[in-house]
PDB file of C-alpha atoms in Angstrom:
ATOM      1  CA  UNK A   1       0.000   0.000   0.000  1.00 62.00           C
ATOM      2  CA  UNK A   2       1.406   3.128  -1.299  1.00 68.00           C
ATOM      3  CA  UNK A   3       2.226   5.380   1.955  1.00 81.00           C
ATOM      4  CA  UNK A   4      -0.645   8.767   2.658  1.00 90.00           C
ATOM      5  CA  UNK A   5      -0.262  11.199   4.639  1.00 96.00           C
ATOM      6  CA  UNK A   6      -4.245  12.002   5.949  1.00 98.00           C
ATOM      7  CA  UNK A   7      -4.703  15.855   6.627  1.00 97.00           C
ATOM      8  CA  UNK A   8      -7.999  14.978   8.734  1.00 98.00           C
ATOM      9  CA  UNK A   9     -10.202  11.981  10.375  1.00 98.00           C
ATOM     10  CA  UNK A  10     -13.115  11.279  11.220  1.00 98.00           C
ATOM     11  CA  UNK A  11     -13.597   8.811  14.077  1.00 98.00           C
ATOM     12  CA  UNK A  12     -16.323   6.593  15.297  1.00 97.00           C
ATOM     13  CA  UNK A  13     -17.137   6.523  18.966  1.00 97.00           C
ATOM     14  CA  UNK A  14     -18.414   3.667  20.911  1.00 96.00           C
ATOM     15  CA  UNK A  15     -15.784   0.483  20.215  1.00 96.00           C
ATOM     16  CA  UNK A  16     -13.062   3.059  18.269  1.00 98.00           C
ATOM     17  CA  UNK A  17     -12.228   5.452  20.699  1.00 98.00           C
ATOM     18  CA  UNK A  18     -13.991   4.865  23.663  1.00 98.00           C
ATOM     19  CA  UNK A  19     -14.819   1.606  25.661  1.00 97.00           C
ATOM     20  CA  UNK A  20     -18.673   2.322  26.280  1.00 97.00           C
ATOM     21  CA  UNK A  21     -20.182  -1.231  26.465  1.00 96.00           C
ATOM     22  CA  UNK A  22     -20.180  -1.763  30.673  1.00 97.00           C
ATOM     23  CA  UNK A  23     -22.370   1.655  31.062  1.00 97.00           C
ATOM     24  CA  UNK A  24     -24.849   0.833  27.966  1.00 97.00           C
ATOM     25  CA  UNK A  25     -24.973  -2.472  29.347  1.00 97.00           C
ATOM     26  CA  UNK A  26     -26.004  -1.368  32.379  1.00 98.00           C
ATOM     27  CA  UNK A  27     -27.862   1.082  31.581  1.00 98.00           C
ATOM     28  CA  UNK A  28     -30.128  -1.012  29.089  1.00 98.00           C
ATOM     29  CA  UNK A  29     -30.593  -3.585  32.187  1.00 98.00           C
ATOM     30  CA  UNK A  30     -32.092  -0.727  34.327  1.00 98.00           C
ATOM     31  CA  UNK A  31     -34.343   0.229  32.168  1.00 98.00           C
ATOM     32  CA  UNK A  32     -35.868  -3.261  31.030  1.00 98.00           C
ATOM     33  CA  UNK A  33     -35.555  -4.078  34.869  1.00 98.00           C
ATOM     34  CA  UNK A  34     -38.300  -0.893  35.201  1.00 98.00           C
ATOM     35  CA  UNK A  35     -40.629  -2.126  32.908  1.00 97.00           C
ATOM     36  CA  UNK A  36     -40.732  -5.868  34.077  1.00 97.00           C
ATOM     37  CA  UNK A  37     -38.743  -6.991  30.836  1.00 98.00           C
ATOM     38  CA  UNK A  38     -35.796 -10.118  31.163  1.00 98.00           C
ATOM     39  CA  UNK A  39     -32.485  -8.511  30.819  1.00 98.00           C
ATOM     40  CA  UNK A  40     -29.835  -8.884  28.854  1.00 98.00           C
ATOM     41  CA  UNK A  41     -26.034 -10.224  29.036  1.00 97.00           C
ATOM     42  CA  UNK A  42     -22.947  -7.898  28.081  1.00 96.00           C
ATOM     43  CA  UNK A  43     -22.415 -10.252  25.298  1.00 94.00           C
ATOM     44  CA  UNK A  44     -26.004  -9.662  23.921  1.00 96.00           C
ATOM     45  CA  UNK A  45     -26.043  -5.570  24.282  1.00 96.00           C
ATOM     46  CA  UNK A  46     -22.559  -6.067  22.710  1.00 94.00           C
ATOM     47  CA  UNK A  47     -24.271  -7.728  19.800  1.00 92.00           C
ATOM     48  CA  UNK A  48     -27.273  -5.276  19.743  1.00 94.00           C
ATOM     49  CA  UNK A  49     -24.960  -1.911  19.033  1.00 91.00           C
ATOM     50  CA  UNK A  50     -23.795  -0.059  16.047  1.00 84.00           C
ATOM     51  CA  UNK A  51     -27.323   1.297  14.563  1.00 86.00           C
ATOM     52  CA  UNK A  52     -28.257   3.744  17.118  1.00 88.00           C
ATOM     53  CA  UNK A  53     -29.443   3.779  20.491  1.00 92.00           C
ATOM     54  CA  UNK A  54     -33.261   3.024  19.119  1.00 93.00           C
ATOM     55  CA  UNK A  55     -32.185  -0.450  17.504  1.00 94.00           C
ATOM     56  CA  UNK A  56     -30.388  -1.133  20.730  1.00 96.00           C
ATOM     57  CA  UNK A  57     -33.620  -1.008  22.481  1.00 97.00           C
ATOM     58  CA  UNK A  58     -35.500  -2.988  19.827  1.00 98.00           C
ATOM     59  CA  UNK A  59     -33.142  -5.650  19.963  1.00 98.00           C
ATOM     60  CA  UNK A  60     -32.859  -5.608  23.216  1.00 98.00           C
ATOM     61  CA  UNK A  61     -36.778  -6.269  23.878  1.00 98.00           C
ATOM     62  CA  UNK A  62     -38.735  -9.204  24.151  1.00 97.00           C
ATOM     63  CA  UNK A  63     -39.833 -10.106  20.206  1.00 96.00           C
ATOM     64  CA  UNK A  64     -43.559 -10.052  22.065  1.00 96.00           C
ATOM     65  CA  UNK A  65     -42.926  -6.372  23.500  1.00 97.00           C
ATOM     66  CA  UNK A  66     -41.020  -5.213  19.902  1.00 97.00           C
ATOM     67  CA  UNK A  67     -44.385  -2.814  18.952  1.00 97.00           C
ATOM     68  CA  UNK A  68     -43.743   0.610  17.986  1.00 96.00           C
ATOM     69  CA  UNK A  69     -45.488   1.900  21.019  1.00 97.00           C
ATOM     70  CA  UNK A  70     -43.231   0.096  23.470  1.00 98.00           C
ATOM     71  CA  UNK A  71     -39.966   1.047  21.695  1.00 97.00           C
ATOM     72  CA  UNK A  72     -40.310   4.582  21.868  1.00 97.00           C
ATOM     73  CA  UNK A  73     -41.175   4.437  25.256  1.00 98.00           C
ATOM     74  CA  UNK A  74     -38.743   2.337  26.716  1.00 98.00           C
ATOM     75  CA  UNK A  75     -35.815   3.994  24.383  1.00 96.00           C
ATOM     76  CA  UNK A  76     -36.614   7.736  25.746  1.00 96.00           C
ATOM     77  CA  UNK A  77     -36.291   5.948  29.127  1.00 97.00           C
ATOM     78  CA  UNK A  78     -33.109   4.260  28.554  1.00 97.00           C
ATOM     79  CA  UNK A  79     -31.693   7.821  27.456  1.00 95.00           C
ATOM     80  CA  UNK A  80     -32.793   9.257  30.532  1.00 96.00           C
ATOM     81  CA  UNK A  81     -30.972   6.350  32.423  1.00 97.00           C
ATOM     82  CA  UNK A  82     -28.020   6.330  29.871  1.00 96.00           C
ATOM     83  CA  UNK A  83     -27.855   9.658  30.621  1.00 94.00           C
ATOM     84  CA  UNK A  84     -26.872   9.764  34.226  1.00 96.00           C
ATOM     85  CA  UNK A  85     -24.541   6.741  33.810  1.00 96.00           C
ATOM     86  CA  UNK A  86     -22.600   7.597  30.650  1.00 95.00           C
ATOM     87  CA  UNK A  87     -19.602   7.396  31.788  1.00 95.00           C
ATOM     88  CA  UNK A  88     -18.839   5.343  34.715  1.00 97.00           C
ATOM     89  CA  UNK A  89     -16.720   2.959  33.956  1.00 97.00           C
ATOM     90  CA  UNK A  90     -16.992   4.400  30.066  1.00 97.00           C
ATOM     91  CA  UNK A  91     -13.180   5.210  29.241  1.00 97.00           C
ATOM     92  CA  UNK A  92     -10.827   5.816  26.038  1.00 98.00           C
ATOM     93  CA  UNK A  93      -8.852   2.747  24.757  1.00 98.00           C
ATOM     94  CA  UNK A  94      -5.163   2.384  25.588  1.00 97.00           C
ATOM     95  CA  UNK A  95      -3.031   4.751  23.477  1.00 98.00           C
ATOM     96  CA  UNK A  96      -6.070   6.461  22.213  1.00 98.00           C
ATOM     97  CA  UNK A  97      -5.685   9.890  24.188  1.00 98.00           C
ATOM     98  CA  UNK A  98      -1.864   9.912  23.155  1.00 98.00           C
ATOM     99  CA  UNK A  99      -3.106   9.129  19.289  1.00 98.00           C
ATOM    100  CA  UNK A 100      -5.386  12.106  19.790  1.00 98.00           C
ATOM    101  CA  UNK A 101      -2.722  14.271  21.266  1.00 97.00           C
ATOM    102  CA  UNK A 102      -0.034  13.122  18.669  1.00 98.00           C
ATOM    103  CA  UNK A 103      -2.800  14.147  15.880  1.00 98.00           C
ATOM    104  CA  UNK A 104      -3.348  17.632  16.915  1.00 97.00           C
ATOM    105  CA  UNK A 105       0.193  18.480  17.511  1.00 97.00           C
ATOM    106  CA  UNK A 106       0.447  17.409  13.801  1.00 97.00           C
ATOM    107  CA  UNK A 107      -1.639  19.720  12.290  1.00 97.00           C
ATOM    108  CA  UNK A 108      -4.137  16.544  11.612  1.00 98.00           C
ATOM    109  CA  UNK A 109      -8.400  17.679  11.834  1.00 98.00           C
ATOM    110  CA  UNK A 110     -10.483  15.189  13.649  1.00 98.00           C
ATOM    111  CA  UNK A 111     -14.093  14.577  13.899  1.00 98.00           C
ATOM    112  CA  UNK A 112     -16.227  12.171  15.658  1.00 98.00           C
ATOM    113  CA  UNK A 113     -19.285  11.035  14.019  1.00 97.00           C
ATOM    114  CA  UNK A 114     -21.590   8.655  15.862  1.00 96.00           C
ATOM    115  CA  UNK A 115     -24.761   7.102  16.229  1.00 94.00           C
ATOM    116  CA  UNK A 116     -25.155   7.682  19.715  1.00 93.00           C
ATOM    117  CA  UNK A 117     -27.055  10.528  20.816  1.00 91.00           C
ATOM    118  CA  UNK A 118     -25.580  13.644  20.167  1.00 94.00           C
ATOM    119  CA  UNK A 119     -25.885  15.477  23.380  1.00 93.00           C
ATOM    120  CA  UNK A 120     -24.277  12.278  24.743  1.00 94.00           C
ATOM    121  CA  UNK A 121     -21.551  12.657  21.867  1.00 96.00           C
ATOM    122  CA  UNK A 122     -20.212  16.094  22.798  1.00 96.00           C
ATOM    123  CA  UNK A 123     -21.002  15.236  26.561  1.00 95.00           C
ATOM    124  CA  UNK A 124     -18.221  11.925  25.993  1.00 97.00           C
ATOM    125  CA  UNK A 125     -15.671  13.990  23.588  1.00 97.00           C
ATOM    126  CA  UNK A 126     -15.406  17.074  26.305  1.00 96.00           C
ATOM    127  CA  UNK A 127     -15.589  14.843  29.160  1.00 95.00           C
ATOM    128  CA  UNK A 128     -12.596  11.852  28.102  1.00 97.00           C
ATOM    129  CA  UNK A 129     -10.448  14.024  25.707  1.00 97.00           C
ATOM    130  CA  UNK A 130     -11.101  17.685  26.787  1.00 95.00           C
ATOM    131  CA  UNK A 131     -12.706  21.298  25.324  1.00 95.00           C
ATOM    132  CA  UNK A 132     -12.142  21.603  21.562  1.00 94.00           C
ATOM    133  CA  UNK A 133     -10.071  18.873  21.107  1.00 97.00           C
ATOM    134  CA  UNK A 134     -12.092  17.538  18.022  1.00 98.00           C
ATOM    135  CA  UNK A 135     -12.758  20.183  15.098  1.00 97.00           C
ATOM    136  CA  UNK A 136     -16.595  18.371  15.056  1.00 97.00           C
ATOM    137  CA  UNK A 137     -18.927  16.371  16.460  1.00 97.00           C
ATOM    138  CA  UNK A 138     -22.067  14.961  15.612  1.00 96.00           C
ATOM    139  CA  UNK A 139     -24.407  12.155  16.787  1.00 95.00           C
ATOM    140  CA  UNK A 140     -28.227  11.239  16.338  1.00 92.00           C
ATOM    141  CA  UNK A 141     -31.248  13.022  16.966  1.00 87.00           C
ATOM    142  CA  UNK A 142     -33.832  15.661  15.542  1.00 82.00           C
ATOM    143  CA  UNK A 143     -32.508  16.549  12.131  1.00 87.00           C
ATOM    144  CA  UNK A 144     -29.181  14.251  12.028  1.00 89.00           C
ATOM    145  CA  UNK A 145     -28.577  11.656   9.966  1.00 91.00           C
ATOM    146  CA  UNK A 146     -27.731   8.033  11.273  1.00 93.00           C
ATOM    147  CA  UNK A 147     -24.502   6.205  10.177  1.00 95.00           C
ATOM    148  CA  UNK A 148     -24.183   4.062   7.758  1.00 95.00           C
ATOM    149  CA  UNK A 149     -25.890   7.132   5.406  1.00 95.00           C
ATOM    150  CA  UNK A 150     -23.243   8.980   3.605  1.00 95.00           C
ATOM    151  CA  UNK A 151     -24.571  12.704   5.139  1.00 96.00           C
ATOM    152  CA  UNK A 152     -22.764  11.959   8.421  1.00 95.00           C
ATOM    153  CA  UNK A 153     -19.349  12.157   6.935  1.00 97.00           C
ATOM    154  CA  UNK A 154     -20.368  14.942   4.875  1.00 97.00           C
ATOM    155  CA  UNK A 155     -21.559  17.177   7.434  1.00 97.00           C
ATOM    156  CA  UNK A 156     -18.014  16.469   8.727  1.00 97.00           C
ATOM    157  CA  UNK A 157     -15.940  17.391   5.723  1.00 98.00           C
ATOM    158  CA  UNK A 158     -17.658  20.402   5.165  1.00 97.00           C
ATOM    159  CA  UNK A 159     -16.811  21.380   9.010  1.00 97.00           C
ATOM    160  CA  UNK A 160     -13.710  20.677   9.033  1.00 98.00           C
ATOM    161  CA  UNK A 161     -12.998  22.258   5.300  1.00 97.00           C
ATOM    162  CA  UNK A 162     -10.608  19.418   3.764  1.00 97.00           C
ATOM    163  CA  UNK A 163     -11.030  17.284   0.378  1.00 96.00           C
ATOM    164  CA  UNK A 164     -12.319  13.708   1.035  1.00 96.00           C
ATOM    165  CA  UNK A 165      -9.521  12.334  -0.489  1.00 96.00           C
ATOM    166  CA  UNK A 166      -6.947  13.954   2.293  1.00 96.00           C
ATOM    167  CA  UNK A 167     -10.042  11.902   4.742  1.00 98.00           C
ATOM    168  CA  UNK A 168      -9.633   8.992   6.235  1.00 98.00           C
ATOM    169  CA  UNK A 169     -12.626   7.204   8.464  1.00 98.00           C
ATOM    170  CA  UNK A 170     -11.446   4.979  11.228  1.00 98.00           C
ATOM    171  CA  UNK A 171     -14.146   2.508  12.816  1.00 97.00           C
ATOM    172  CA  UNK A 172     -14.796  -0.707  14.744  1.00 96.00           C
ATOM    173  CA  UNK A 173     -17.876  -2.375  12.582  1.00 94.00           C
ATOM    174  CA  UNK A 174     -19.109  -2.976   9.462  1.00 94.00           C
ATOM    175  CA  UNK A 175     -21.546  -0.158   9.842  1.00 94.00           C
ATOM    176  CA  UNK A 176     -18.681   1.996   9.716  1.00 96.00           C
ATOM    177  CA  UNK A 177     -17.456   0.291   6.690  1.00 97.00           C
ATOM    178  CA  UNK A 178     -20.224   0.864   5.217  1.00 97.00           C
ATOM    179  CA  UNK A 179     -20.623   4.584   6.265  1.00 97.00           C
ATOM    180  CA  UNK A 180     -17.412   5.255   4.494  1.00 98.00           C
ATOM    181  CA  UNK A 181     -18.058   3.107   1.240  1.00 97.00           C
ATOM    182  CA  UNK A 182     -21.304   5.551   0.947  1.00 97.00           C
ATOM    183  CA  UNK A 183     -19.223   8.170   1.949  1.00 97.00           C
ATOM    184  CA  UNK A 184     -16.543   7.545  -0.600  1.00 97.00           C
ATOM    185  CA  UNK A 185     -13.515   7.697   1.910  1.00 98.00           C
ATOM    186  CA  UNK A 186     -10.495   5.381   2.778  1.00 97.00           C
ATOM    187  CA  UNK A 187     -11.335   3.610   5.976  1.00 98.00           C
ATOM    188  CA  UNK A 188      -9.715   2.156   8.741  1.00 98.00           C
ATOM    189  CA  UNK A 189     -11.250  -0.575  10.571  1.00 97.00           C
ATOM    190  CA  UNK A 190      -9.832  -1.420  14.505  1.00 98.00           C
ATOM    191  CA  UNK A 191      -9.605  -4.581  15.955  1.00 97.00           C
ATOM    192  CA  UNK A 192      -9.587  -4.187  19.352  1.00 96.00           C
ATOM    193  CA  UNK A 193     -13.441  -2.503  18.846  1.00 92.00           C
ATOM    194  CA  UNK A 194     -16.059  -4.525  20.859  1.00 88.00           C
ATOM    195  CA  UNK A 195     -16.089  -7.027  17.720  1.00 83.00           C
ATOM    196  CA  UNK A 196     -12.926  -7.903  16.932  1.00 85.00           C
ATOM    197  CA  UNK A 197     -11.902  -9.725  13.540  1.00 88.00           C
ATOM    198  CA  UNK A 198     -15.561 -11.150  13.546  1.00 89.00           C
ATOM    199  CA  UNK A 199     -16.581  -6.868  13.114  1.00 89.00           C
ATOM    200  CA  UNK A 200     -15.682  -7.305   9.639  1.00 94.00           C
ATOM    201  CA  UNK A 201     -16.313 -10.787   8.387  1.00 90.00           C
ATOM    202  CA  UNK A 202     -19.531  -9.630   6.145  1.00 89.00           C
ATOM    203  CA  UNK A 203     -17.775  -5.888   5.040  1.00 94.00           C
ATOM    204  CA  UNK A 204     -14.165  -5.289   5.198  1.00 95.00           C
ATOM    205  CA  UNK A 205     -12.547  -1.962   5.459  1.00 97.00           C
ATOM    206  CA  UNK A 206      -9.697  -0.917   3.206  1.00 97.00           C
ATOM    207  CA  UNK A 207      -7.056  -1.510   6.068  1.00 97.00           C
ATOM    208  CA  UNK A 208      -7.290  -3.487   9.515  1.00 97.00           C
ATOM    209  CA  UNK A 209      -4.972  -1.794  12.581  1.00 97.00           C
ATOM    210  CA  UNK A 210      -4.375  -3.607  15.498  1.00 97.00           C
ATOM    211  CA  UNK A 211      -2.976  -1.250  17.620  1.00 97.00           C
ATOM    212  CA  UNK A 212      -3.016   2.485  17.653  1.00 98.00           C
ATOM    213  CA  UNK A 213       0.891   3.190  16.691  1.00 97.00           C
ATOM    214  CA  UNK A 214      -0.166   1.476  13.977  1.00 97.00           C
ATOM    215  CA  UNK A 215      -3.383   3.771  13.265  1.00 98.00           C
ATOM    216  CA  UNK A 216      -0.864   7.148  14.082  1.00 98.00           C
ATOM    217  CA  UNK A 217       1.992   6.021  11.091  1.00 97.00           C
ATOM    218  CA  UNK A 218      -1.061   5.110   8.857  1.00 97.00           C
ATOM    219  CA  UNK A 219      -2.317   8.706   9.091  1.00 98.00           C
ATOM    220  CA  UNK A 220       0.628  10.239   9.293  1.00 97.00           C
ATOM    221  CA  UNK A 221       1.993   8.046   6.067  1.00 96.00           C
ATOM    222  CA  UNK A 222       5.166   7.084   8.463  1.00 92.00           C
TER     223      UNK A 222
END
């Protein structure tokens, strides 16, 4: 692979650059345990993620309880829960604050586009890396689009004012590598995401990294 130098990124959240699963996990749990519904493993929630925070609670529901009513219900509870246990035990991977750091100093634009919530988004980006660390930020919610749709990484680009060639999208899932196929960027995909290898078995990304010095020289084109 012929070496690139990336002037910007765009990052996914939840598996990429921040190990989220213990607080949704929990988090889901409460809120079935409130309405009287089974809950669910850390394996299962694990297996529910990647399509937004609505899917998550669909999934996550008895196929009996899976009416449109119901969802909508239990998912604005479960962001009121969410919301008060976001980050707990919610923390950024190992090496991923000294990638971000290494980045900046480098003149590199990042973004983080997600489809968590977008309050919850900013709330995670300020709270684990710091004020104005990323150039943009965007999750779901009235009037934003949901990953894998190309307009995410769009919205991104035009924020951050590069050429989506000098882009490249790093992720954890095949959602993401989809989101960037749409999006018509080079992507990235991580392996120590909540997934693994098995992330990518149906849609593989254009590279795999397997450790974040790995990720840095591939943006850097080291």
């Amino acid at each position: 692979m012929i070496k690139k130098r990336y002037t910007a990124v765009i990052f996914d959240m939840d598996g990429t650059l921040l190990y989220t699963i213990d607080d949704i996990a929990k988090s889901v749990n409460l809120t079935l345990g409130e309405f009287g519904y089974p809950l669910r493993t850390t394996e299962e929630v694990t297996s529910f993620v990647n399509n937004g925070s609505v899917k998550l609670i669909e999934r996550s529901l008895p196929e009996s309880a899976r009416d449109e009513e119901t969802i909508s219900k239990v998912h604005e509870r479960y962001i009121e829960i969410y919301s008060l246990h976001v980050c707990e035990k919610t923390r950024p991977y190992d090496g991923i604050k000294a990638l971000v750091k290494k980045l900046g100093e480098s003149g590199v634009k990042m973004a983080v586009v997600s489809n968590k919530p977008d309050i919850l988004v900013k709330a995670l980006c300020e709270k684990c890396f710091g004020k104005g660390v990323f150039d943009y930020s965007s999750g779901i919610g009235s009037g934003l689009p949901i990953k894998p749709g190309r307009e995410c990484v769009d919205r991104a680009i035009k924020a951050m004012e590069v050429g989506r060639e000098d882009v490249i999208y790093v992720g954890d899932s095949y959602v993401d590598v989809l989101t960037a196929r749409n999006s018509e960027v080079f992507c990235a995909g991580v392996l120590w995401g909540f997934g693994g290898e098995k992330s990518f078995e149906k849609y593989e990304p254009d590279v795999k990294v397997s450790s974040t010095i790995e990720l840095e020289k591939l943006i850097l084109g080291e």
